[in-house]
Every structure is written in C-alpha cells, then in structure tokens.
XYZ file of C-alpha atoms in Angstrom:
165
model
C 0.201 0.150 -0.142
C 1.588 3.036 -1.139
C 1.628 6.177 1.074
C -1.116 8.164 -0.613
C -3.514 5.364 -0.333
C -2.756 4.819 3.579
C -3.304 8.823 4.289
C -6.620 8.268 2.136
C -7.892 5.013 4.498
C -6.548 6.869 7.711
C -8.525 9.767 6.960
C -11.552 8.166 5.999
C -11.358 6.017 9.224
C -10.850 9.061 11.422
C -13.680 10.910 9.470
C -15.940 7.481 10.447
C -14.934 7.185 13.879
C -15.659 11.064 14.433
C -19.156 10.816 12.898
C -19.408 7.596 15.129
C -18.611 9.229 18.250
C -20.841 12.197 17.372
C -23.806 10.234 16.613
C -23.454 8.250 19.692
C -22.946 11.610 21.791
C -26.298 13.096 19.849
C -27.930 9.917 21.254
C -26.712 9.936 24.556
C -27.847 13.510 24.915
C -31.472 12.800 23.626
C -31.846 9.769 26.236
C -30.473 12.045 29.005
C -32.990 14.834 27.794
C -35.775 12.533 27.679
C -34.630 10.865 31.261
C -35.058 14.658 32.627
C -38.221 15.344 30.970
C -39.721 12.051 32.556
C -38.169 13.669 35.970
C -40.191 16.285 35.293
C -43.255 14.502 34.541
C -43.225 12.395 37.422
C -42.918 15.541 39.730
C -45.276 17.637 38.351
C -47.735 14.715 37.286
C -48.633 13.889 40.665
C -46.822 10.215 40.566
C -45.060 10.722 43.666
C -48.063 11.719 45.759
C -48.971 8.181 45.667
C -46.505 6.060 44.416
C -43.789 7.692 46.698
C -44.381 6.992 50.745
C -44.542 10.087 52.692
C -44.282 12.600 49.607
C -47.218 14.155 50.051
C -46.996 14.598 53.705
C -43.425 15.677 53.315
C -44.116 18.642 51.126
C -42.232 16.952 48.245
C -39.079 16.842 50.306
C -38.488 13.140 49.862
C -35.037 12.105 48.411
C -35.219 11.154 44.469
C -33.880 8.065 45.396
C -36.984 7.035 46.973
C -39.389 8.410 44.453
C -42.004 5.625 43.067
C -40.939 2.728 45.116
C -44.545 2.416 46.262
C -46.611 2.693 49.520
C -47.915 0.805 51.851
C -50.763 3.043 52.740
C -53.874 1.667 51.256
C -56.635 3.307 49.602
C -59.929 1.794 50.601
C -63.457 2.462 49.251
C -66.408 0.606 47.545
C -63.631 -1.453 45.045
C -62.017 -2.502 48.036
C -58.322 -1.299 49.161
C -55.758 -0.787 46.478
C -52.268 0.061 47.185
C -49.568 2.237 45.057
C -47.525 0.251 42.892
C -43.771 0.071 43.372
C -43.209 1.690 39.554
C -39.448 1.426 40.163
C -39.911 -2.624 40.199
C -42.842 -2.949 37.702
C -42.374 -0.477 34.955
C -38.864 -2.069 33.876
C -39.963 -5.504 33.626
C -41.758 -4.205 30.233
C -39.934 -3.065 27.041
C -41.022 0.263 26.341
C -43.212 -0.370 23.829
C -45.148 -2.755 25.956
C -45.234 0.513 28.638
C -47.073 2.756 26.066
C -49.198 -0.210 25.258
C -49.956 -0.901 29.000
C -50.200 2.948 29.276
C -52.941 3.322 26.622
C -55.181 0.491 27.495
C -54.907 -0.003 31.522
C -58.250 0.626 33.471
C -56.887 0.332 37.480
C -59.160 0.380 40.726
C -59.401 3.913 42.347
C -57.883 6.661 43.343
C -55.273 5.981 40.378
C -56.016 8.376 37.776
C -55.809 5.901 34.811
C -57.784 8.190 32.148
C -54.488 11.255 32.621
C -51.989 8.344 31.904
C -53.912 7.489 28.679
C -53.783 11.331 27.924
C -50.034 11.734 27.838
C -48.525 12.010 24.501
C -46.310 8.720 23.376
C -43.129 11.269 23.693
C -44.346 11.942 27.408
C -44.736 8.175 28.101
C -41.601 7.370 26.847
C -39.801 9.693 29.053
C -41.674 8.647 32.209
C -40.243 4.827 31.151
C -36.641 6.174 30.565
C -36.510 8.275 33.531
C -38.193 5.198 35.793
C -35.901 2.550 33.721
C -32.424 4.930 34.515
C -33.653 5.270 38.300
C -33.132 1.518 38.709
C -35.066 -1.028 40.649
C -35.350 -0.255 44.557
C -37.465 -1.524 47.146
C -40.399 -4.088 47.727
C -43.631 -4.326 46.060
C -46.849 -2.852 47.476
C -49.294 -4.919 49.887
C -51.704 -7.139 47.422
C -55.408 -6.033 46.828
C -57.854 -6.495 49.265
C -61.225 -6.825 47.784
C -64.465 -5.301 49.236
C -65.927 -6.311 52.513
C -62.389 -7.391 53.823
C -60.219 -5.466 56.412
C -56.580 -4.386 55.339
C -54.099 -5.244 57.786
C -51.846 -1.851 57.696
C -52.900 1.817 57.502
C -55.388 3.019 54.863
C -57.352 6.304 53.706
C -61.091 5.751 53.711
C -62.867 6.891 50.485
C -66.731 7.981 51.101
C -69.318 6.168 49.182
C -70.082 7.968 46.382
C -73.633 9.440 46.288
C -76.214 7.316 44.223
C -76.924 9.319 41.096
C-alpha cells in the first residue's frame, strides 16, 4: 500500500470514527433529555403523591432515590383496598413499547387516574419510562389488593361511598 493510499484510508477511518462518536453523543444527549423530561413529568404529574411513601405529607421533600417505590398506605373504598405500586420494579419489567401499550389500555381501580395516563403523549410516556428505567429497581412490592368487605392489615385512607345518581 502506497503512502497516498494509506493517508486516504487513515483520513476516511478518522472521519468515520468522528461521525460515529458524534452520533453516539447525540443519542446520549437525546436520552438524557428524555430522562430529564421524565423526571419533570413524574414530579408535576402527581406520580409521587401516591407512589412515593411520605411524599405528600413531606411536601415533596423526599430524596429522589426513594421516588416511585410504592407505599404501604392503602386506599379503601367501595372497590376494596388498593395500594400504590412500586413503579421502580413494575415498569422495568416491560419494554418501552409494552409500557406505552399498557399506559394506553389499562383501567385500574381508584384512586389511580388511569384516564390521565392515557391522555399523555407517546413522547411523555416514553420519557417517564426512560426516567424510571434509569432510576433503577429499588424497594419492595406494595401489598396486594384487598377485596371489598375484607379489612386491610395496615393503614389506609377511607374514601366515602359516592352518592347514588
């Protein structure tokens, strides 16, 4: 191989490496932006109010490492008693596509506002998924659902029976 050919190949390889690292940096920046957007949506969307133990009572001053780890506090009403899921262990069990499909189709028991989850854009759901995935699994599963008529073992908030219409 001549010197000119060697220089041409070296220059081509350098350009290829440069464009590859530039694309990788752009991908990392886009993912970082999605994660930051997810953090913002979790905070302002009220996710922590239920899915982070003590968040509402602590006026939002719970360390982020504890966000979305579920709660032992139940919500009791005519539907039975439900508990806020540990989203840090629940969401990462799904692919991003499965999470979006779940968010678009789920109808959970109160007080989870599943209708608000459905109203989110695909980009917002993707950002929440990436934030939760980046935060990493942490914490234990929430207690299991208690059917109507059965008494929960731990603390709960009692919802009044809605008036008949």
